Every structure is written in C-alpha cells, then in structure tokens.
XYZ file of C-alpha atoms in Angstrom:
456
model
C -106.854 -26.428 59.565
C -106.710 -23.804 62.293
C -108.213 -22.753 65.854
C -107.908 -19.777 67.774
C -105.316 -20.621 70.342
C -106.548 -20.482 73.554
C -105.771 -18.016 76.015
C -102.860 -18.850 77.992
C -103.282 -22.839 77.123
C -101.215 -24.764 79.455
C -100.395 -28.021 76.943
C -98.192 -29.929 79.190
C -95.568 -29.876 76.954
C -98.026 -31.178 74.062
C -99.236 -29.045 71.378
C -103.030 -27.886 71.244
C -104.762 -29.858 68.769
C -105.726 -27.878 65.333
C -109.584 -28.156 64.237
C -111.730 -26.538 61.720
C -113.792 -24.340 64.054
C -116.449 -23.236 60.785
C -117.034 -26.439 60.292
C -118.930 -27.173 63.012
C -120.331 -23.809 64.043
C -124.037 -23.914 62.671
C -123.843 -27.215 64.799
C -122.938 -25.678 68.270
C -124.932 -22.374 67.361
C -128.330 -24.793 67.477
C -127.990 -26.445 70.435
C -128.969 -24.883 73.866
C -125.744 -22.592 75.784
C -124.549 -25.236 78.152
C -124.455 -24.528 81.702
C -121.558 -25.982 83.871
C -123.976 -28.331 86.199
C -120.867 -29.489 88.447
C -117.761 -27.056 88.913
C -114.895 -28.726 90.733
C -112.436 -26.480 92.672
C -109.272 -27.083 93.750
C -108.494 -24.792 96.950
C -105.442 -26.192 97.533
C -102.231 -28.063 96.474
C -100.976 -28.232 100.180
C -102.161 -31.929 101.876
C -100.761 -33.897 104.257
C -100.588 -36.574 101.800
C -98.704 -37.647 98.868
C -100.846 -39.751 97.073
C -99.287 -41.779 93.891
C -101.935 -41.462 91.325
C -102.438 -37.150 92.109
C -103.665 -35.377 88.923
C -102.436 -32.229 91.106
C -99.405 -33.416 92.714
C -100.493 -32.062 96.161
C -98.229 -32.389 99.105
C -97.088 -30.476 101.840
C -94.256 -28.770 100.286
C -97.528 -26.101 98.706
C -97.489 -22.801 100.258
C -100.759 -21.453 101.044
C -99.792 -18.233 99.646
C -100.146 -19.843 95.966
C -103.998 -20.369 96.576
C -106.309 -17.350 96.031
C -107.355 -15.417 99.014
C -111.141 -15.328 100.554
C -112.307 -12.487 99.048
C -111.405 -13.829 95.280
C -112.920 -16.910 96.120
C -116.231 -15.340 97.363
C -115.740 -13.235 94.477
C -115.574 -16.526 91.945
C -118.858 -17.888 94.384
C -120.931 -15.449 92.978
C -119.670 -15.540 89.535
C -120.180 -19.168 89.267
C -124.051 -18.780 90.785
C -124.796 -15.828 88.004
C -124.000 -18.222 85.384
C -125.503 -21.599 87.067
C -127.898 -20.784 89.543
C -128.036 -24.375 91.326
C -124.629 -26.454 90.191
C -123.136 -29.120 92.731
C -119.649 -26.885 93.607
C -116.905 -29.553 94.750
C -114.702 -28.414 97.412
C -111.031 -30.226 96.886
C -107.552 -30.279 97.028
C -104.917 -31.406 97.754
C -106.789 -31.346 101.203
C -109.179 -28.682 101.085
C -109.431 -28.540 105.138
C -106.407 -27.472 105.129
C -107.942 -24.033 104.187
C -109.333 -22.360 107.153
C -112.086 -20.475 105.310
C -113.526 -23.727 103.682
C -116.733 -23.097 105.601
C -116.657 -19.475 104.401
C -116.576 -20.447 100.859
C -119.115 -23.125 101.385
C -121.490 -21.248 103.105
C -121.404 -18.602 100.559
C -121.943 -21.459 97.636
C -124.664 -22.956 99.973
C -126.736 -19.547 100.433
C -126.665 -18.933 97.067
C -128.415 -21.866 95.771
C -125.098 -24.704 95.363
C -125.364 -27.688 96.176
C -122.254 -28.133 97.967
C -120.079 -31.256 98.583
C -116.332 -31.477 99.887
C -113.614 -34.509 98.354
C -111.461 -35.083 101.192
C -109.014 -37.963 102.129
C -110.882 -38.432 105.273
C -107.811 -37.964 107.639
C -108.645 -34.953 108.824
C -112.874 -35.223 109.630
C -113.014 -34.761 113.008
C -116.421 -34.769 114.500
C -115.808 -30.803 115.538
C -114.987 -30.504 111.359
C -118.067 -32.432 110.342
C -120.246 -30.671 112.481
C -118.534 -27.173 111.227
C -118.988 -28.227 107.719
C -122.455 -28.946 107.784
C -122.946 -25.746 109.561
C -121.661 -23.884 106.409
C -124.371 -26.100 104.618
C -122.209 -28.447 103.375
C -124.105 -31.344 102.034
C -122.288 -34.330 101.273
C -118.752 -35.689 101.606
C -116.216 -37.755 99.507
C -113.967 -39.831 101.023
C -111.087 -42.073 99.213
C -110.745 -45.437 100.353
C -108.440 -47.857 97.934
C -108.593 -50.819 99.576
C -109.701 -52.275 103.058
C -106.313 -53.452 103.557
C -104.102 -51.234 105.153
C -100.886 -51.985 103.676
C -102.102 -51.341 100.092
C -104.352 -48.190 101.117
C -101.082 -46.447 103.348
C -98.346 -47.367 101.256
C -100.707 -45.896 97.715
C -101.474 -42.534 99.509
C -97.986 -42.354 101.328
C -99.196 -42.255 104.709
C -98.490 -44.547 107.250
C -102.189 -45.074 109.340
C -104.079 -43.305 106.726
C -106.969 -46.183 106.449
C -107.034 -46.046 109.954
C -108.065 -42.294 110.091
C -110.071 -42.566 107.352
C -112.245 -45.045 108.057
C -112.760 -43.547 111.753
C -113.742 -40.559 109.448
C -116.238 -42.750 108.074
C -118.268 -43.612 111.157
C -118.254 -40.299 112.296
C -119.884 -39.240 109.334
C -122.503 -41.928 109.745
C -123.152 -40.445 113.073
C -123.613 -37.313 111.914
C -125.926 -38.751 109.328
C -123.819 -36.598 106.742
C -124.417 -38.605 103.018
C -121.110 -39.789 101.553
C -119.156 -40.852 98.875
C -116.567 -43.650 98.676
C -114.244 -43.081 95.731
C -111.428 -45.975 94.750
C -108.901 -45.608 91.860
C -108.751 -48.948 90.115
C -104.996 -50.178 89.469
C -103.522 -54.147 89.170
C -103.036 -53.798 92.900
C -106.551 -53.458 94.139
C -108.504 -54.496 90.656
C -110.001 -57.754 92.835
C -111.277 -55.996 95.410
C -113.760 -53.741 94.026
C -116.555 -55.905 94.740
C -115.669 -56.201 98.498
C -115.374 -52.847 98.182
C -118.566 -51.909 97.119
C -120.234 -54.210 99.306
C -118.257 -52.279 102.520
C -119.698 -49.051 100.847
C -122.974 -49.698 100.240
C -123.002 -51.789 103.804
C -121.789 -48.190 105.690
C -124.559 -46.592 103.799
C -122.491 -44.762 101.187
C -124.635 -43.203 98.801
C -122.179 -43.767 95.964
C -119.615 -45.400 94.680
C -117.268 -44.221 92.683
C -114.527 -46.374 90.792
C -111.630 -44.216 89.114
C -109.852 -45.026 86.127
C -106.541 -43.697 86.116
C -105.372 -40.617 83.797
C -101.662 -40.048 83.161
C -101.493 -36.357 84.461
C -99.984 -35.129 87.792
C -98.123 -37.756 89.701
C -99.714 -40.617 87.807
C -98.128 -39.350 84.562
C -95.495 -42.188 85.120
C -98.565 -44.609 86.550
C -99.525 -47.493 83.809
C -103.401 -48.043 84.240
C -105.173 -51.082 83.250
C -105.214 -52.821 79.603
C -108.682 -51.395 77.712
C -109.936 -54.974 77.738
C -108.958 -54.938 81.525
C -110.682 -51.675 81.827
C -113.751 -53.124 79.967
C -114.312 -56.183 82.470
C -114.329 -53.864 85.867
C -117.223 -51.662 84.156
C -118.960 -54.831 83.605
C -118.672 -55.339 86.912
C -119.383 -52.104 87.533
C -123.198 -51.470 85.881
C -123.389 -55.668 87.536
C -122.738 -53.751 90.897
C -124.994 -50.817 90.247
C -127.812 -53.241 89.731
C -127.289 -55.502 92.872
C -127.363 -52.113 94.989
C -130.086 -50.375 92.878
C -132.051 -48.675 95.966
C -129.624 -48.044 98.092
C -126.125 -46.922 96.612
C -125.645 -45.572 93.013
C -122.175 -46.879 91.837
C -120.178 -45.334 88.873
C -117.037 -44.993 86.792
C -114.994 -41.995 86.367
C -113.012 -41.179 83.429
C -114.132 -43.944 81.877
C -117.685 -43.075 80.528
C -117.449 -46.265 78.274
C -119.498 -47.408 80.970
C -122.465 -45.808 79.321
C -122.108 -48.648 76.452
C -122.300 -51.200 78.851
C -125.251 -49.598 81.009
C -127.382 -49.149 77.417
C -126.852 -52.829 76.586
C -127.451 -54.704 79.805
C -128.953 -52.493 82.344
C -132.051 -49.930 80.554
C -133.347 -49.765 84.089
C -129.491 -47.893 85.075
C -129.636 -44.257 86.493
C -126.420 -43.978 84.566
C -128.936 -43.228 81.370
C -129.842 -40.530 83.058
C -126.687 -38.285 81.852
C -127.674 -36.499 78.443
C -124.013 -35.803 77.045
C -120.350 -37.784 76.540
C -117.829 -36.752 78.774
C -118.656 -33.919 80.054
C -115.279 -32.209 79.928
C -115.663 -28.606 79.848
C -119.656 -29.384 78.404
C -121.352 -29.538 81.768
C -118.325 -29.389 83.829
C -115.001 -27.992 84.676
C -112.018 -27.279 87.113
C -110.616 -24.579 89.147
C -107.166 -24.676 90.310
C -105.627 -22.923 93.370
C -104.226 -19.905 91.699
C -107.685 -19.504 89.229
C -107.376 -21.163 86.552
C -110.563 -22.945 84.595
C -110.041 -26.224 83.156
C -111.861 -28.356 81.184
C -111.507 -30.986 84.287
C -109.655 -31.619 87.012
C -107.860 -34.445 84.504
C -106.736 -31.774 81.912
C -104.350 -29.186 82.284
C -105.350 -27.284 79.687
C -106.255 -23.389 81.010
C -109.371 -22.390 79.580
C -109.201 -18.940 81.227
C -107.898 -16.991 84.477
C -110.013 -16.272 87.033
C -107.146 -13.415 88.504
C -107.881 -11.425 85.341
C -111.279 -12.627 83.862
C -114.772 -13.752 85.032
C -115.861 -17.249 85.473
C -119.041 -16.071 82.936
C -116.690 -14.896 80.418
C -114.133 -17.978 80.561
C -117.212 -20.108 80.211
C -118.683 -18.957 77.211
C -115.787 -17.212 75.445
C -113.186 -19.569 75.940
C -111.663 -21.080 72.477
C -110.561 -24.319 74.552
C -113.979 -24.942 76.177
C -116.209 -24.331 72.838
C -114.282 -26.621 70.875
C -114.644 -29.405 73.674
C -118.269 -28.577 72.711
C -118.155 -29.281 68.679
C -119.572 -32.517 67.545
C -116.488 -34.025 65.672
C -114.296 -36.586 67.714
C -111.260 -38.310 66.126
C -110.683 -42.230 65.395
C -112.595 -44.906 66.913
C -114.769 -41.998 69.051
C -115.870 -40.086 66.394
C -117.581 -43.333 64.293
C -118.632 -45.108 67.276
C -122.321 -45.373 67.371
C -121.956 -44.778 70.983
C -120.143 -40.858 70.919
C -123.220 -38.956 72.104
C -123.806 -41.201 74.955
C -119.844 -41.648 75.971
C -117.275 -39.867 73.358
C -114.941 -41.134 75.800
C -112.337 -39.596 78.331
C -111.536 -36.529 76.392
C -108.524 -35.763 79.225
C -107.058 -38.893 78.378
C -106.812 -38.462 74.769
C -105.306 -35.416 75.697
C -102.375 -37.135 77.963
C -101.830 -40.006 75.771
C -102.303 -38.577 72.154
C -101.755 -35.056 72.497
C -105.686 -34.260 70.949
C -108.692 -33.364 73.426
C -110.712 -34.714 71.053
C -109.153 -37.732 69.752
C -109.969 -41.258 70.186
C -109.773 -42.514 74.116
C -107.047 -45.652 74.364
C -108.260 -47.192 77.024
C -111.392 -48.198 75.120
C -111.595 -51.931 73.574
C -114.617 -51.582 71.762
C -114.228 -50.984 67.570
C -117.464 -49.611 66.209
C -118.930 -51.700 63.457
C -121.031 -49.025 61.952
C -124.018 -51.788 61.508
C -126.511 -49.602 64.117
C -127.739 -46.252 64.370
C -126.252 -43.709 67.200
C -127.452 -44.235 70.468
C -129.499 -41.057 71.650
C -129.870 -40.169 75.149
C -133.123 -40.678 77.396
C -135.373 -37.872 76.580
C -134.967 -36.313 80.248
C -131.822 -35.693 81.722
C -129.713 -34.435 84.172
C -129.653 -31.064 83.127
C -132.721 -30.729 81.874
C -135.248 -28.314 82.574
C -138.034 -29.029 85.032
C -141.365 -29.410 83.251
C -144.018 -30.358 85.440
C -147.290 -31.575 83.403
C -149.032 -32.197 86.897
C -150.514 -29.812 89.656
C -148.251 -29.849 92.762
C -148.914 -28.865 96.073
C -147.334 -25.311 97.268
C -144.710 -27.624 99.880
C -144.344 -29.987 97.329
C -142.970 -27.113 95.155
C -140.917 -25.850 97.942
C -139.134 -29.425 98.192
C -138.308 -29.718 94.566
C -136.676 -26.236 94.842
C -134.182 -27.695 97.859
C -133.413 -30.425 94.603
C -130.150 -29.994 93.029
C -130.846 -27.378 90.272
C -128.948 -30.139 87.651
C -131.058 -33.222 88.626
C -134.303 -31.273 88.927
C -135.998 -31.810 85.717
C -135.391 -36.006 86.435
C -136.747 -36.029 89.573
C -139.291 -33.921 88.667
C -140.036 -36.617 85.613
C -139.668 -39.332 88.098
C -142.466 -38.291 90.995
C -144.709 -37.301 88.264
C -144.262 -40.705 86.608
C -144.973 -42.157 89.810
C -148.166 -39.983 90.595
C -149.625 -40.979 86.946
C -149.128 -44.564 87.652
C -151.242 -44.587 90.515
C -154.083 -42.175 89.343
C -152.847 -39.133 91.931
C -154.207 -36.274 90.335
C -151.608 -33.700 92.546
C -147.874 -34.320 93.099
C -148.132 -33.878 97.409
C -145.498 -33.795 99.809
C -147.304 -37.402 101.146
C -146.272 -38.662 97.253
C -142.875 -37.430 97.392
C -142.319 -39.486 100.862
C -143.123 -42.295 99.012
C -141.185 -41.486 95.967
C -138.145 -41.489 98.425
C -137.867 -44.648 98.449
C -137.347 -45.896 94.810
C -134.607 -42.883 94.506
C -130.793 -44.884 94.774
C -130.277 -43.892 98.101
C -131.249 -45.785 101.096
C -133.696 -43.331 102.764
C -134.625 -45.599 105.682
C -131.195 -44.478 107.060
C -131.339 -40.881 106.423
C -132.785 -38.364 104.653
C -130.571 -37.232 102.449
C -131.026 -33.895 100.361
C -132.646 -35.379 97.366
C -136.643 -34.722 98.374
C -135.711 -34.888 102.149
C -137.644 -32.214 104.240
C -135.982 -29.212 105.722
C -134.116 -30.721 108.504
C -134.780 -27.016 110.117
C-alpha cells in the first residue's frame, strides 16, 4: 500500500504511515469540502516560560527573527478568511505578547469576520494589554492555571511567582469583563484537584474549562501521562462537571475526545454532542507554526504545507497529509469502535506513540464489542450551515451575523427551537435576550459575544 508523501513531512523521526488512498476516495469525494472552523497559530516560540509539558518547546532562548514578519502574517490573515470566512483564529505561543504586532494581526483577523481569541500564560495581561487587545477586537482569552497551589503551578511552568501573576491576570480580566478560558493539563500531580479547579473557574466566571490530556511531543515527549483507565475516570468526572455547571461554564477535554463516549451515554442533554466529527485533526482544524508551517494540530508535527512558499487555500485542500486525516479508515480498536465518527480518538497521539496518524489512540480503555450500531452525530452541528425555517427580525439577523461563523447554524437551531416552543411566530431581538440565558455561559455577568448586542 502506498500514499503520496507529503510535502516536506516533518515525521519526528517516525516514518509517515502508508494507506491505500483509492480506497477510500469515492468516500471523501461525497462528503462536503471541509472548512478549517478553528485555525490555531503559533506566533512565537520565544516565552518567558519554560513550561514542562510544551508541545513547542518555547522558551526564551527563541529569536524573534525565526517567526514570520507582519506583512506575511497579514498576508496568511487574509488567506485564511478566503477559505473560512468566520473561523475562531487562536493567537499563541510560546507567549504570543511577546510579539508586538499581536494587535495588528488580530485586528486584521477581527475586521475580516474571525472570531478572535488569544492562549496566553497570563503573566504578562496587564490591564494596559487587556484593554489594547480588546481594542484590536480581540474577543476572548485563555489562560493556564494547573493548580491553585503555587508550588505545583511555579515549579510545572518553571517560573517562580507565575500563579501569582496569573491569577492577578485573572481579575483584571474580570474587570474588563473580557470572557475567558481556564485551561489545566491533567498529570498524577494535580489529577485530584480538577474538581476544585473547576469550581474556582466557573466561580471567577470562566466561560470554559478546559482539561488537557497530555501528548508526548515537544517537551512532554519524555512526560508519562495518565493510565487509559486513569484517563477514563477524569472524563467521567469531566461530562459529571459539565452537567453541575450547565448554564454557566462549558467544561471539556482536549486530546482526549473519548469524552464524546461518555457524554452520549450519560449526559444527551451535553453541548459536547454538539461537535459533528472525531478529532478534528486537520478535518476542521489545524496549526500554524512560527516560521509557516500548517499542521494537522498544534499536537502533531507533521507539516502539511509551507506557508513561505504556498497559500493557506492550497495547503488546505491539496495537502496529501491533511486529506488522508480526512479518509474514513482508522486502525485497531478506533477503526471498529462503534464510537469512531463521534471520537476516532487523538489522532496526534497515535502519531507520537505508534508512529500512524491514524492508528488506534492508547490512552483509550474502552474495547468495542461490535454488539451496537455506530453512533451518528446530532443532526446540527458546529459547522453546520445556518438554516433558518422561521422569519427573523432585520436586528435579529444582524446579531446572528456577530455569531461565530462555526457555531452559527446551532445557535441558529437553538433560538428557533426556543421560539417554536412558545408559539413566537418571528425570531426578535426580545427572543434572543431570552435565549441568552439557557446558552452555557453565565450572561447575568456579561455579555459575552455569543448573541450579545454590539457593545458599540
């Protein structure tokens, strides 16, 4: 069996996987062309910490002259926007405000239709930043918080009075009234104190929580993550959490989509269900590094294309590495699991630990027992296309265009679900107010960007 290599595949010192690319082409050819929904960028490798688990291996060794200049990066903006007209563009490092033109590149993103967020390790938000970020339209912020105790939190990022900082970042944020994300990578060190950290999230008014699993790329290469039966447990906890703070704080795994197993069989009420494909590795998402390279995900060095020599259109629908992260067939336990649609899971994991992108994920416990039929995914989606079966209201209209082009065709199921219900007979601005409130964010602190008027 044979593929076409990919262009300029970094492997990691692992050989690309070989598949039978006819084999599945009639499948990919009848589906719809994906569209890359979230795009995470790496500006930098230069930070001012050295965290242990870093897929990137950021420090402050990185010379900024590594990173591609402003104009490329504008350039790249507008390439991204022609092929996704509304994506969510992350904005991360290393420490991406370490880059003096962040705000330029964001407010590019921003007036073109992104929704734009920025992954930060929070030691560095100053109330001057904050208010110069959302300036440049920035809408959202993701901080990294690994525990509440400072020993564990300094000593894992490698900077003395780094909780400190960060969680000063954190109130300044909430002053601002600037939504934002708490993200915690789950290890033996801090695995008991995701509850209490979740319930110090959702408490701040976080609007999500995110709990990452670890993959062995980057610094963490030498980092053992948890057992898979270990790793099952904390997403029980996890969808258990997401249901306690259903209303006011989404909470979610990361690289470990086996989640969506868990979610389907204990929670049908979960937003989680909302997400159409498995990992989306290089399916509705991808990575750009410093120097312009696409990757599946930030998780995978595998270079799908370069951005120095190629445009982000052509790299995303002509590269060999990204299509066949798009055929059907998974290996092992993923590819007879009854749940591969829904999860498939962490494709960047099989990579590090078997060598094969789409081989089975070891971090999973659960052994298919081919007794029930594959799980499909809810009928609307993120990603889907907005529909509306209902007569709305010319402002009403203008508010769902201000929603994230990737979540649009959800909410846009959701408020009409909500008008039927109650016998409206026009989706209004006056039903979207009240819509606010059932969305997993808790509005009666702020009004974030999902159905929240203009601020202007």
């Amino acid at each position: 069996m044979t593929t076409p290599p990919p262009s300029g595949a970094v492997s990691a010192g692992r050989a690309a996987p070989r598949r039978d690319w006819e084999a599945d082409a009639a499948v990919r050819a009848a589906g719809p062309e994906p569209v890359p929904h979230v795009i995470a960028w790496n500006l930098t490798r230069r930070c001012n910490l050295e965290c242990a688990h870093c897929y990137i291996s950021a420090g402050a060794w990185h010379a900024a002259a590594d990173e591609m200049p402003t104009a490329d990066c504008l350039r790249v903006v507008d390439e991204i926007l022609e092929v996704s007209p509304a994506p969510m563009l992350i904005l991360s490092g290393g420490e991406p405000l370490l880059r003096e033109d962040l705000e330029t590149i964001a407010r590019r993103a921003a007036d073109g239709g992104a929704t734009v967020v920025v992954g930060t390790n929070g030691t560095r938000l100053t109330r001057e930043r904050i208010d110069s970020l959302m300036a440049a339209g920035v809408r959202g912020v993701a901080v990294s918080i690994d525990s509440l105790d400072p020993t564990y939190h300094d000593r894992f990022r490698h900077g003395a009075g780094s909780l400190g900082e960060t969680l000063a970042a954190i109130e300044r944020l909430r002053e601002a009234r600037l939504d934002f994300v708490v993200q915690t990578t789950v290890t033996r060190g801090n695995r008991g104190e995701i509850a209490r950290l979740a319930a110090w999230a959702a408490e701040k008014g976080a609007v999500s929580f995110n709990c990452y699993f670890v993959v062995a790329t980057g610094r963490a290469s030498g980092m053992r993550g948890l057992s898979p039966r270990e790793n099952d447990a904390v997403l029980v906890e996890l969808v258990a959490l997401g249901k306690e703070y259903r209303g006011r704080m989404m909470v979610r795994s990361k690289c470990q989509p086996q989640i969506m197993r868990h979610a389907y069989e204990t929670d049908p009420e979960s937003g989680l269900l909302d997400y159409a494909t498995r990992c989306p590795c290089g399916v509705q998402y991808c990575r750009i590094t410093p120097d312009g390279k696409v990757t599946p995900c930030p998780y995978m060095p595998v270079e799908a294309g370069d951005l120095t020599s190629e445009t982000f259109g052509d790299i995303w629908r002509g590269s060999s590495v990204l299509r066949e992260l798009r055929a059907t067939g998974l290996g092992g336990r993923c590819g007879r699991c009854e749940f591969r649609v829904v999860c498939g899971g962490c494709r960047a994991r099989a990579f590090a630990e078997e060598g094969d992108w789409l081989g089975e994920d070891p971090a999973c416990s659960y052994v298919p027992t081919g007794l029930v039929p594959v799980v499909e995914p809810r009928l609307v989606t993120y990603g889907s296309a907005a529909r509306p079966t209902l007569a709305w209201s010319a402002a009403a209209r203008e508010r769902m265009r201000r929603v994230p082009g990737f979540v649009r065709g959800v909410v846009t199921s959701r408020v009409e679900k909500y008008a039927e219900e109650r016998g409206y007979p026009m989706v209004t601005e006056e039903v979207i107010d009240e819509v606010r409130s059932a969305l997993p964010i808790d509005f009666a602190k702020r009004k974030p960007f999902f159905l929240g008027k203009d601020p202007s």
